[in-house]
XYZ file of N, CA and C in Angstrom:
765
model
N 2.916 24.019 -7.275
C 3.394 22.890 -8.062
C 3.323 21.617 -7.218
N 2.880 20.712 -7.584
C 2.493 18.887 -6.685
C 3.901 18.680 -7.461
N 4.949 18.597 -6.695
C 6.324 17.967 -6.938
C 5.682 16.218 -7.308
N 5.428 15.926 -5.815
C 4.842 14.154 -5.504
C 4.245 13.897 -7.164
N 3.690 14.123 -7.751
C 2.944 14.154 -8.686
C 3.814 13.853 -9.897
N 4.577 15.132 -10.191
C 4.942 15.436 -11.232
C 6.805 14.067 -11.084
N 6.709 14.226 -9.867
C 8.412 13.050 -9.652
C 7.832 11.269 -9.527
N 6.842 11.562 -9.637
C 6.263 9.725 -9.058
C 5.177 9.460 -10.245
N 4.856 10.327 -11.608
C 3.748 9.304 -12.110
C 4.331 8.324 -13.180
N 5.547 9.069 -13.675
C 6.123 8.070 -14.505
C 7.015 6.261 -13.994
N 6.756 6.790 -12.270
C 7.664 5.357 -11.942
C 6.927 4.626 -12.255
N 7.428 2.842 -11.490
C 6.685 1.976 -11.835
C 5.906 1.514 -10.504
N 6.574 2.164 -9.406
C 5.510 2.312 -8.175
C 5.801 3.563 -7.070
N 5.850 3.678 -6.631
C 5.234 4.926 -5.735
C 5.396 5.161 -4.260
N 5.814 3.363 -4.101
C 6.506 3.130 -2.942
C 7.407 2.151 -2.688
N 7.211 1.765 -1.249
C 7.661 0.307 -1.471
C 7.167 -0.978 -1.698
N 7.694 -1.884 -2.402
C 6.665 -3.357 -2.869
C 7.687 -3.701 -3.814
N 7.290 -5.026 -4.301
C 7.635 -5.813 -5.421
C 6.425 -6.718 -5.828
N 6.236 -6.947 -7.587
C 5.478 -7.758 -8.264
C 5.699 -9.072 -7.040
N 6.194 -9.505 -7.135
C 6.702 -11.213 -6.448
C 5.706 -11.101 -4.795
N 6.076 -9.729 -4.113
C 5.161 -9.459 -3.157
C 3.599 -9.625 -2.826
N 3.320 -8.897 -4.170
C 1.987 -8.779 -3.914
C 1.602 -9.780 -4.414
N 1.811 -10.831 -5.540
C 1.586 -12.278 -5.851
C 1.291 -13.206 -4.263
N 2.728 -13.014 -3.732
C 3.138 -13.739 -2.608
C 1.491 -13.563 -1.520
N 1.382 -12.278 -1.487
C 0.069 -11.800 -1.019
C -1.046 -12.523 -1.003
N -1.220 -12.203 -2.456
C -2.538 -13.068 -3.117
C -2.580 -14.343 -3.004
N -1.672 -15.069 -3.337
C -1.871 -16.298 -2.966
C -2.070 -16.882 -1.613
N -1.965 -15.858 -0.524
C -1.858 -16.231 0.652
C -3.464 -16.049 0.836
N -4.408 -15.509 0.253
C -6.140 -15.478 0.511
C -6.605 -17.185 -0.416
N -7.498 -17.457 0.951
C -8.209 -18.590 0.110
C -8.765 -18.501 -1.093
N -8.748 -19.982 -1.580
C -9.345 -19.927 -2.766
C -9.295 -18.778 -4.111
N -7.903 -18.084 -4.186
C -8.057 -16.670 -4.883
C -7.819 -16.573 -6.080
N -7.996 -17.782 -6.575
C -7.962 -17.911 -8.006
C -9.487 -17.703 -8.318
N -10.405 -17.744 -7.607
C -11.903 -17.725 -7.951
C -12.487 -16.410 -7.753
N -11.549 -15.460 -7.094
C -12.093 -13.881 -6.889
C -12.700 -13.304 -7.833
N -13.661 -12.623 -7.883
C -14.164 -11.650 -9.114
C -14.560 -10.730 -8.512
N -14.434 -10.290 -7.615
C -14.177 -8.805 -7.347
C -13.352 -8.105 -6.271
N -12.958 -6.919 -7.124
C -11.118 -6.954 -6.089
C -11.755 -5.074 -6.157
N -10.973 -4.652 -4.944
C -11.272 -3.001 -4.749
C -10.206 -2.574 -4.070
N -9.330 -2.109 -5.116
C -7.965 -1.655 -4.861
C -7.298 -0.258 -4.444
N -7.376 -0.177 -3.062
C -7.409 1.578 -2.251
C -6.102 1.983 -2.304
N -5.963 3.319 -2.685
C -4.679 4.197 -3.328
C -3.899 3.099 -4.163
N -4.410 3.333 -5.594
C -3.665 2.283 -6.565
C -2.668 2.701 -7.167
N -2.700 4.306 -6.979
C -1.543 4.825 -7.856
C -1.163 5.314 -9.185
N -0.693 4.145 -9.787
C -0.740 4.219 -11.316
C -0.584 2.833 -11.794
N -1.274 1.790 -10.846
C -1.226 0.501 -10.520
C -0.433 -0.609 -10.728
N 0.884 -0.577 -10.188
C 1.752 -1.699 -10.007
C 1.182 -2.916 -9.835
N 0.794 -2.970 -8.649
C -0.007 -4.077 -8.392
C -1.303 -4.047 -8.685
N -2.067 -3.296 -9.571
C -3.299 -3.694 -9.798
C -3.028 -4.703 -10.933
N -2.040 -4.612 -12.001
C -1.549 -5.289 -12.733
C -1.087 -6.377 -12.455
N -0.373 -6.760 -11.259
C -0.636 -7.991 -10.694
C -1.690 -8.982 -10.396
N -2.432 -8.390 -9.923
C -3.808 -8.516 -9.633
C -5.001 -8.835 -10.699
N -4.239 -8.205 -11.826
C -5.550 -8.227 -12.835
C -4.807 -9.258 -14.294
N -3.867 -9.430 -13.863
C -2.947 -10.927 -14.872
C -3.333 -11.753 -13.729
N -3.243 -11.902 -12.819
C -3.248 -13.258 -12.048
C -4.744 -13.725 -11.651
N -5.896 -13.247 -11.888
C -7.135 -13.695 -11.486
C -7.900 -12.720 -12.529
N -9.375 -13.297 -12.793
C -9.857 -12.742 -13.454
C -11.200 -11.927 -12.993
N -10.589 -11.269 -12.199
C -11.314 -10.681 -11.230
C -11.671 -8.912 -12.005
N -12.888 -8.802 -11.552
C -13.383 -7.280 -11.880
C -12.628 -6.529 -10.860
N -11.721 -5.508 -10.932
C -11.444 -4.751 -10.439
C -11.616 -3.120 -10.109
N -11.814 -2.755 -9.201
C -12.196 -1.242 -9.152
C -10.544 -0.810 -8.448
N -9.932 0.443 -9.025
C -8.774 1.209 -8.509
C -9.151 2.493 -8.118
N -8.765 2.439 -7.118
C -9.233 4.202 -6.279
C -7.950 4.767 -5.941
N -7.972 5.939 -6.605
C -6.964 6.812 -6.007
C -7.466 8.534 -6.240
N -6.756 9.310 -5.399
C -7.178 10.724 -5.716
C -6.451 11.618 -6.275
N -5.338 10.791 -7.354
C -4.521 11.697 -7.991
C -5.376 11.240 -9.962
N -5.822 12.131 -10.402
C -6.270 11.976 -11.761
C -4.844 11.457 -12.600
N -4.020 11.941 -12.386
C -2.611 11.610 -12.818
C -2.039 10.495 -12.901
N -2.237 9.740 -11.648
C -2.031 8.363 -11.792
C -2.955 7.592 -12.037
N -4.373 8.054 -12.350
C -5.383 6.745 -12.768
C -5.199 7.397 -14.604
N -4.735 8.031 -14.676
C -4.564 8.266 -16.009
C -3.214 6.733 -16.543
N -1.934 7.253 -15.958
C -0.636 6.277 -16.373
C -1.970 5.071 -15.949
N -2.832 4.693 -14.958
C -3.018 3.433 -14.479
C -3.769 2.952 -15.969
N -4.907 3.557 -16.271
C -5.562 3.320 -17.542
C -4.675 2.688 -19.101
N -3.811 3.287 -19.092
C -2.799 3.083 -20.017
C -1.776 1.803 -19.933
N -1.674 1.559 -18.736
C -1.427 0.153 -18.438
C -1.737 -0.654 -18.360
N -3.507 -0.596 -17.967
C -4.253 -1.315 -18.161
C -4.426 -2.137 -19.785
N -4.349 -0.897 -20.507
C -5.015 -1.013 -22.000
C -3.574 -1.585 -22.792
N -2.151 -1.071 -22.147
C -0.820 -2.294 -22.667
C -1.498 -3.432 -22.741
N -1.531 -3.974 -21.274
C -1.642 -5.190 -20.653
C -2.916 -6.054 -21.241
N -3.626 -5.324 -22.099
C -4.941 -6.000 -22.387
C -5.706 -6.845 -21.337
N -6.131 -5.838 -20.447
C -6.559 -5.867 -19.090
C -7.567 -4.831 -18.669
N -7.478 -3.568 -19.733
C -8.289 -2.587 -19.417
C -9.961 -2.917 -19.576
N -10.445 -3.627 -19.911
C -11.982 -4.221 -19.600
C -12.163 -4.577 -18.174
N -10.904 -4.908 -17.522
C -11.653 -5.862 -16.068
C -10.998 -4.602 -14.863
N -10.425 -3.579 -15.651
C -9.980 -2.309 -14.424
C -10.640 -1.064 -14.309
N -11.528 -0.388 -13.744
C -12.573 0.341 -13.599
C -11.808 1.792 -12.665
N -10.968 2.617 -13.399
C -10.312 3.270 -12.704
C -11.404 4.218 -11.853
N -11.656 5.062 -10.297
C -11.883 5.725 -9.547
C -11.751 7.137 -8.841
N -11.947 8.163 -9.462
C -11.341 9.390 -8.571
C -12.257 9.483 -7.373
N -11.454 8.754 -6.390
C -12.183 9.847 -4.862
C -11.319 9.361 -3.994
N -11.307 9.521 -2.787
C -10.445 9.518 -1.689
C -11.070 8.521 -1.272
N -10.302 7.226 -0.290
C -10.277 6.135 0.245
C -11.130 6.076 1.272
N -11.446 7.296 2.302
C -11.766 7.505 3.653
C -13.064 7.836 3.347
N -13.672 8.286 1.694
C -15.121 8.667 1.588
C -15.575 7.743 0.021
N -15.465 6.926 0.366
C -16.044 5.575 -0.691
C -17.764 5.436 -0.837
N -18.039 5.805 -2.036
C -18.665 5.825 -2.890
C -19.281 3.946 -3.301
N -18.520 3.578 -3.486
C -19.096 1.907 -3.825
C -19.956 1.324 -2.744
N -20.485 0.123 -3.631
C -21.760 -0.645 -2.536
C -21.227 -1.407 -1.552
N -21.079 -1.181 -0.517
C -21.084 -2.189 0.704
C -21.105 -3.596 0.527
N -20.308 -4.340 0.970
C -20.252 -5.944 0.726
C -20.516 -6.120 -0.471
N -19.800 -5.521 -1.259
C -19.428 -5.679 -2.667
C -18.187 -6.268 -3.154
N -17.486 -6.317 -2.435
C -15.904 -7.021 -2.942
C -15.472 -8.039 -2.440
N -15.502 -9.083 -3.177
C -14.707 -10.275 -2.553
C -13.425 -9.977 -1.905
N -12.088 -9.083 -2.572
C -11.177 -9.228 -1.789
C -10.965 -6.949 -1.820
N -10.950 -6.627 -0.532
C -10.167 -5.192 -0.394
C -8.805 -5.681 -0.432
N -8.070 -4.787 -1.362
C -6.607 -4.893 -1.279
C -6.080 -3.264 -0.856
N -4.921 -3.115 -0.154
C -4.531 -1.809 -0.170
C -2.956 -1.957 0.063
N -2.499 -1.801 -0.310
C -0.623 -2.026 -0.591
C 0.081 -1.030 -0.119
N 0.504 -0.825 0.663
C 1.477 0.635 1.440
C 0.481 2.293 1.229
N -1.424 1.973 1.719
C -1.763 3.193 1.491
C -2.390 3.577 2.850
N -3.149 2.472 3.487
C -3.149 2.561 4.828
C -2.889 3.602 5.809
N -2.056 3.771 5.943
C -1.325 4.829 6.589
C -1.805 6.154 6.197
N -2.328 6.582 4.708
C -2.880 7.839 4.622
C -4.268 7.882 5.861
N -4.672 6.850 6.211
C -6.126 7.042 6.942
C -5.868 6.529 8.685
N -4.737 5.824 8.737
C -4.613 4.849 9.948
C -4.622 3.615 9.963
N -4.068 2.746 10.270
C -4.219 1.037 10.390
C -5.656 1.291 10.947
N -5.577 1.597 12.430
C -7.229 1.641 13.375
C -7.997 1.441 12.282
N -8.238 3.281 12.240
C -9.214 3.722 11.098
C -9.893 2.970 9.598
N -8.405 2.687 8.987
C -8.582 2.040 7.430
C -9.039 0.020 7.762
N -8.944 -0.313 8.768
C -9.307 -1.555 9.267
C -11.091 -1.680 9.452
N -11.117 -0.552 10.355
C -12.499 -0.325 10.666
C -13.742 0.100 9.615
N -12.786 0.741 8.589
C -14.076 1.492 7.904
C -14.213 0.930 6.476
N -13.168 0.400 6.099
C -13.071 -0.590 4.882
C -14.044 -1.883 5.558
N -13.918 -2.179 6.636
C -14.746 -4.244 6.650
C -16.153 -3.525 6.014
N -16.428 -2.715 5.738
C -17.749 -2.388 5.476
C -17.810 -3.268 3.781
N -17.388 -2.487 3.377
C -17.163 -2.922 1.773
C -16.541 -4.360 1.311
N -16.586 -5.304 2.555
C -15.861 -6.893 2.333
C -17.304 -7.447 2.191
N -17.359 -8.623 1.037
C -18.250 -9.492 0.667
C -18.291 -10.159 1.402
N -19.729 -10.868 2.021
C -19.253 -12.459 2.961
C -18.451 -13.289 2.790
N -17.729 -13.704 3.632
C -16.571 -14.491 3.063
C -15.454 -14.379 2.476
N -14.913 -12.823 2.494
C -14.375 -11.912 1.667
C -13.199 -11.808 2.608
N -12.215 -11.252 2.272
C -10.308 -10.756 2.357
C -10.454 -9.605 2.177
N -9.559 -8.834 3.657
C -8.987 -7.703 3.048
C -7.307 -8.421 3.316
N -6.868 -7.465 2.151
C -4.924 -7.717 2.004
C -4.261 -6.116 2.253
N -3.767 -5.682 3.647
C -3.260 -4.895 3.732
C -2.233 -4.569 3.733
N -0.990 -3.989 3.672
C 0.546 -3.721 4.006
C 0.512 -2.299 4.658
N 1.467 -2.593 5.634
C 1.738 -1.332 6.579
C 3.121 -1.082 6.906
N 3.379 -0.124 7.811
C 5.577 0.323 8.044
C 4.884 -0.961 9.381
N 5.927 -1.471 9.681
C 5.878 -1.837 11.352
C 7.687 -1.746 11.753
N 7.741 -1.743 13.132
C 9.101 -2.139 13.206
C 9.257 -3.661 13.250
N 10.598 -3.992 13.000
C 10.683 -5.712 13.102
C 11.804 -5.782 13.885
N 12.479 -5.153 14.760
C 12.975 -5.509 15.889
C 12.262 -4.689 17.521
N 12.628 -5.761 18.488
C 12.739 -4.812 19.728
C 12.789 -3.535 20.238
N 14.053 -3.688 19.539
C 14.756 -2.208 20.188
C 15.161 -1.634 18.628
N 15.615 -0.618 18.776
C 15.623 0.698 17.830
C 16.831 1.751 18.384
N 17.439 2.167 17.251
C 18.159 3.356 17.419
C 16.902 4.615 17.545
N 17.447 6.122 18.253
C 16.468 6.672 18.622
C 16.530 7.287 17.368
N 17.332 7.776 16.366
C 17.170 8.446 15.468
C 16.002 8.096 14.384
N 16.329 6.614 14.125
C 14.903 6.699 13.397
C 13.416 6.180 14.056
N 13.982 5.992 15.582
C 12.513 6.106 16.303
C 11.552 7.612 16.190
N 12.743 8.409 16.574
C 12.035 9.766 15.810
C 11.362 10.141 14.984
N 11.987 9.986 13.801
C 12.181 9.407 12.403
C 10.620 9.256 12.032
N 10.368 8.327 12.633
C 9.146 7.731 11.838
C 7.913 7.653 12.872
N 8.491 7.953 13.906
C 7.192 8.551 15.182
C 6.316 9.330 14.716
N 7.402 10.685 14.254
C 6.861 11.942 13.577
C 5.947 11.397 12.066
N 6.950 10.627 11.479
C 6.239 10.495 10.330
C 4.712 9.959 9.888
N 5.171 8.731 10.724
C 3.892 7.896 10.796
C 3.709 6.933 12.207
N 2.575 8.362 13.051
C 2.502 7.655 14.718
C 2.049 6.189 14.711
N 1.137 5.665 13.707
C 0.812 4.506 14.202
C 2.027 3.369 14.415
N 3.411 3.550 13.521
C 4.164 2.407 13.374
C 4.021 1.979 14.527
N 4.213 0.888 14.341
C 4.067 -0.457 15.534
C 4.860 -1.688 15.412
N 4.824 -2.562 16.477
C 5.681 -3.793 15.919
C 4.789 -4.857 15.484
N 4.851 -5.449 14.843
C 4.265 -6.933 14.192
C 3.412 -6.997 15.117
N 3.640 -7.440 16.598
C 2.922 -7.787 16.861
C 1.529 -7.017 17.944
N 2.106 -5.599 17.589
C 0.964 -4.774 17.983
C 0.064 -5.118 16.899
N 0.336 -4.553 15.642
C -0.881 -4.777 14.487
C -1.275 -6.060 14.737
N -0.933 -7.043 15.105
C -1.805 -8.333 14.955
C -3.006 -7.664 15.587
N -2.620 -7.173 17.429
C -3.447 -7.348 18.390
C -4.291 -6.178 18.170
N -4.211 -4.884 16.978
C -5.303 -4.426 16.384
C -5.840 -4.497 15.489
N -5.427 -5.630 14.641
C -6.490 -6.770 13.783
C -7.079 -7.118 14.384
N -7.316 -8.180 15.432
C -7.929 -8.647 16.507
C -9.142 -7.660 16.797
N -8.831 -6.994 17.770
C -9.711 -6.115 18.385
C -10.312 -5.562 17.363
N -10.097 -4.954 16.181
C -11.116 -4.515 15.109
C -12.048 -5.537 14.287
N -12.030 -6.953 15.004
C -12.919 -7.692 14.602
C -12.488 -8.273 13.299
N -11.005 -8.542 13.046
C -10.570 -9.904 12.282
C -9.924 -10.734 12.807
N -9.965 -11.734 11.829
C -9.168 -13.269 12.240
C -7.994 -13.103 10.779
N -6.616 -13.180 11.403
C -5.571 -13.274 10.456
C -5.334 -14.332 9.445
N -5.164 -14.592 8.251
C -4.816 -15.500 7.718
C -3.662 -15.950 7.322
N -2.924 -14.910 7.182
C -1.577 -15.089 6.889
C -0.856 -13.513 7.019
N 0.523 -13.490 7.507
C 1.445 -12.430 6.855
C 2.987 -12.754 6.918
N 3.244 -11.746 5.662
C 4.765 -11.977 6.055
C 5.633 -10.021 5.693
N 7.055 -10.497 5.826
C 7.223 -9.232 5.401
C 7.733 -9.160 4.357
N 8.245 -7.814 3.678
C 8.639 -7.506 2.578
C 9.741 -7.359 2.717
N 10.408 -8.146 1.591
C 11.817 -7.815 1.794
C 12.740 -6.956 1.390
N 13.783 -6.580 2.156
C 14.409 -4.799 1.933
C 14.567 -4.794 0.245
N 14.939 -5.556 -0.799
C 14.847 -5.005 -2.150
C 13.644 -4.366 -2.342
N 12.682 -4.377 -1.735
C 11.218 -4.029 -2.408
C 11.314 -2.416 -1.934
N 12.162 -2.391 -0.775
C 12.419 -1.057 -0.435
C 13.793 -0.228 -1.859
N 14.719 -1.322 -1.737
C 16.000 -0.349 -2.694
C 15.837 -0.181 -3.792
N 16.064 -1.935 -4.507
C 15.763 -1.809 -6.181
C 14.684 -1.133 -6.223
N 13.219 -1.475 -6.057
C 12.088 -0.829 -6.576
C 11.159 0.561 -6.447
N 12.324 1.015 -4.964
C 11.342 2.523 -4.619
C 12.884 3.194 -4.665
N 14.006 2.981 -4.031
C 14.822 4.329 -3.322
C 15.772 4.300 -4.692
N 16.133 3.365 -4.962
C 17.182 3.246 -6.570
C 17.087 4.044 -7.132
N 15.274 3.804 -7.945
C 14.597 4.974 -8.943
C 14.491 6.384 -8.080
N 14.328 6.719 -7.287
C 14.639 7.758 -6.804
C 15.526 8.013 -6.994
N 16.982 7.605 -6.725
C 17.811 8.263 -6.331
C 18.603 8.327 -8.097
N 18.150 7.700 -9.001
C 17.958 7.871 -10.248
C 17.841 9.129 -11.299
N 15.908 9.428 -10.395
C 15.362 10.421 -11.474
C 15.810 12.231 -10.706
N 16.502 11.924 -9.385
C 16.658 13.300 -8.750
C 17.515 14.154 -9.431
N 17.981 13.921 -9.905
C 19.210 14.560 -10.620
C 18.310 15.490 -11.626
N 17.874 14.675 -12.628
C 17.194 15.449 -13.666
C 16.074 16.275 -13.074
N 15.598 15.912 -12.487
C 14.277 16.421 -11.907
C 14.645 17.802 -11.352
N 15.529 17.720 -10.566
C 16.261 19.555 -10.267
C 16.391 20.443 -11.433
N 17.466 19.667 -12.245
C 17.219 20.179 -13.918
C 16.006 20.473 -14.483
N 15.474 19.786 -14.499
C 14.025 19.532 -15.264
C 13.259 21.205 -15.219
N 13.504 21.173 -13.181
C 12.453 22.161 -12.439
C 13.543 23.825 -12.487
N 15.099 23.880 -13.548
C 15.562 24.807 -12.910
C 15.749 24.991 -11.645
N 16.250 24.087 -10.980
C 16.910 24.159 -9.599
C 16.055 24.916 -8.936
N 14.696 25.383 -8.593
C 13.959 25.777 -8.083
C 14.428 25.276 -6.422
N 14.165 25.701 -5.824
C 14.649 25.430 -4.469
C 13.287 24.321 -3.545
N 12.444 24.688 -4.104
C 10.860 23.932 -3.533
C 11.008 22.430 -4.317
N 11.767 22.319 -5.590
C 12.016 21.038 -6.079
C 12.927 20.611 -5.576
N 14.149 20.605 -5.071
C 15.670 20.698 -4.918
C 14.984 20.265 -2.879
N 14.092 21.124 -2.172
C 14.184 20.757 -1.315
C 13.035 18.946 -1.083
N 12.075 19.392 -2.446
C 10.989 17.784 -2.414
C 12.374 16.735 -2.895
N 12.957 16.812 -3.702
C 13.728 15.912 -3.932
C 14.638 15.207 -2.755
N 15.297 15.850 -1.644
C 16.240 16.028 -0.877
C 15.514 14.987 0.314
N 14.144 15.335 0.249
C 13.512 14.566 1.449
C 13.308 13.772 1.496
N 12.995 12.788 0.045
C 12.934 11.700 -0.325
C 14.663 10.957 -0.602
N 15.382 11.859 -0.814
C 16.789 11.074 -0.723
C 17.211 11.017 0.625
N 17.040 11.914 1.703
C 16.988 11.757 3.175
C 16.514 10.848 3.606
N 15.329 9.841 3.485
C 14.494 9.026 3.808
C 15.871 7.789 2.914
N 15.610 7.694 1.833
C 16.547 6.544 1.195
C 17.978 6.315 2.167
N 18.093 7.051 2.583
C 19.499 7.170 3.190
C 19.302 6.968 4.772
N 18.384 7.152 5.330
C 18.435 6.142 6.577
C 17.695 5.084 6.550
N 16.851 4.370 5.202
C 17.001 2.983 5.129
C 18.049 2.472 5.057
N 19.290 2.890 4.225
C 20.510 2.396 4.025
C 21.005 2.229 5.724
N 20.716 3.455 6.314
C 21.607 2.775 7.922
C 20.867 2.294 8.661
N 19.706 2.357 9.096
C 18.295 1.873 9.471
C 17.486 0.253 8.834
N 17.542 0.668 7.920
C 16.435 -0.413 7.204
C 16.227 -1.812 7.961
N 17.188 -2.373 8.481
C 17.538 -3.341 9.057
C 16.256 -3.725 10.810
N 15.480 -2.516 10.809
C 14.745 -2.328 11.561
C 13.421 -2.210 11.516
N 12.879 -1.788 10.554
C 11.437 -1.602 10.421
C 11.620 -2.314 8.626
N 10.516 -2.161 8.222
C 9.903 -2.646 7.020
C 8.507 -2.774 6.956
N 7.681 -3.070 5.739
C 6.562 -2.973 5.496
C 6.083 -4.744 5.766
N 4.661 -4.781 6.092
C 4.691 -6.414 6.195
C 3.070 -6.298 5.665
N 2.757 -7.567 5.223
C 1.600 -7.630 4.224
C 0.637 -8.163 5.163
N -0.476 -8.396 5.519
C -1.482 -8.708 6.212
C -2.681 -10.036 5.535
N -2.601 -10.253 5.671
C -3.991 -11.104 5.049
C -5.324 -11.689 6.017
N -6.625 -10.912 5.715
C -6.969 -11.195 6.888
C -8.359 -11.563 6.490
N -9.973 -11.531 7.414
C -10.683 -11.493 6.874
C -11.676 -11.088 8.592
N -13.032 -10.801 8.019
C -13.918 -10.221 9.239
C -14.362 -11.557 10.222
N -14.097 -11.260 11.298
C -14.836 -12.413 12.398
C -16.136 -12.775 11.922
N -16.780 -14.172 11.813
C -18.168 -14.007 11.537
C -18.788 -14.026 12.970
N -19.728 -13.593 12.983
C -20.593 -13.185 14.078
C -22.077 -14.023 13.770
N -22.112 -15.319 14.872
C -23.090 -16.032 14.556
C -24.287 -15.421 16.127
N -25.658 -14.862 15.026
C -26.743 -14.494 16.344
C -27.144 -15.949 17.177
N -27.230 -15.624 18.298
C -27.651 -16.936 19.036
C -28.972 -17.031 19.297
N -29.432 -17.929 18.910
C -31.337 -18.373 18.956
C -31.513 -18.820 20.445
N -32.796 -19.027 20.535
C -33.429 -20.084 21.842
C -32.395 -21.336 21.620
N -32.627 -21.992 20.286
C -31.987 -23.378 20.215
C -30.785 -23.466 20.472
N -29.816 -22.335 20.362
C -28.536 -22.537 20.524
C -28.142 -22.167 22.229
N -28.756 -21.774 23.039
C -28.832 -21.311 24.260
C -28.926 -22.677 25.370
């Protein structure tokens, strides 16, 4: 049984974020009212592709590898009278199928991490148009120092976390120039991801007959909600906005 699946397709996102966020995002890429083509990695059941696809009139492609959520995504699309410019995707992020320097802007919103900051930095600039944005969000910490419990915590979970200003300095080295970031602020963590959790758990045990494999997926995700509550104050997700170094060849004349 895919608990993840069956407890996350009806939300309205999947993680952490807010509408106001990913706006905040977008507007932070030049000129992005003129985008027409956007390629949106692990979309989900697209929160923000819906952002994305009211606020510019951009062709969009959504990739994700759950059929489940490009299903709810389709259906939102077709509410929103939006489903012409959203081109839902089944395949995995790390083995992309689309044409190379095809997208004005890569967006990827808290998915990153399934592949690596390094990794998903490096192997996505492929698929950026000249002149093109990628918009990433990642965990980082945002203080110094740290209690060890959720240094643990999230070591285990997710080795790359880093602080702000490590990810800058492996933007950098992977051959971008930053344009903007900021972070997300802790509602995008409570109201919009841990709330509804801590919401639909109840029924969901019900739902599954207290099955113990549901009862324990549920538990882990209220474990996690519950040392943001004592934690949170320490790490958070922060949005990226960036784009590829251009690389000018040098002639005789320029020598």
């Amino acid at each position: 049984m895919d608990f993840a699946v069956a407890f996350h397709r009806d939300a309205y996102r999947q993680g952490p974020g807010s509408d106001e966020s990913t706006l905040q995002a977008l507007k932070a890429v030049p000129d992005w009212t003129g985008v027409k083509s956007i390629l949106d990695l692990g979309c989900g059941t697209g929160a923000q592709t819906m952002v994305l696809a009211m606020h510019t009139n951009a062709q969009i492609t959504a990739v994700d590898v759950l059929p489940e959520f490009l299903e709810e995504l389709e259906e939102r699309a077709r509410r929103m009278q939006v489903g012409g410019r959203v081109t839902p995707l089944l395949e995995s992020f790390d083995e992309l199928t689309v044409e190379p320097g095809s997208f004005e802007l890569v967006w990827s919103e808290g998915s990153i991490y399934h592949l690596g900051f390094t990794r998903g930095l490096e192997y996505w600039k492929q698929f950026i148009a000249p002149g093109g944005h990628l918009v990433v969000s990642d965990l980082c910490w945002t203080t110094d120092e740290r209690p060890a419990e959720i240094v643990e915590f999230w070591t285990e979970a997710y080795p790359e976390i880093a602080t702000v200003e490590q990810k800058l300095a492996v933007i950098e080295a992977s051959g971008y120039e930053v344009v903007d970031w900021f972070e997300l602020p802790q509602s995008a963590w409570t109201d919009n991801y841990y709330e509804p959790i801590r919401a639909r758990s109840p029924k969901f045990i019900e739902d599954y007959g207290k099955d113990p494999a549901a009862v324990e997926f549920v538990q882990m995700g209220l474990e996690e909600a519950n040392l943001f509550d004592r934690f949170g104050e320490f790490y958070g997700y922060v949005f990226f906005v960036v784009k590829p170094v251009s690389t000018v060849s040098l002639t005789t004349d320029s020598l």
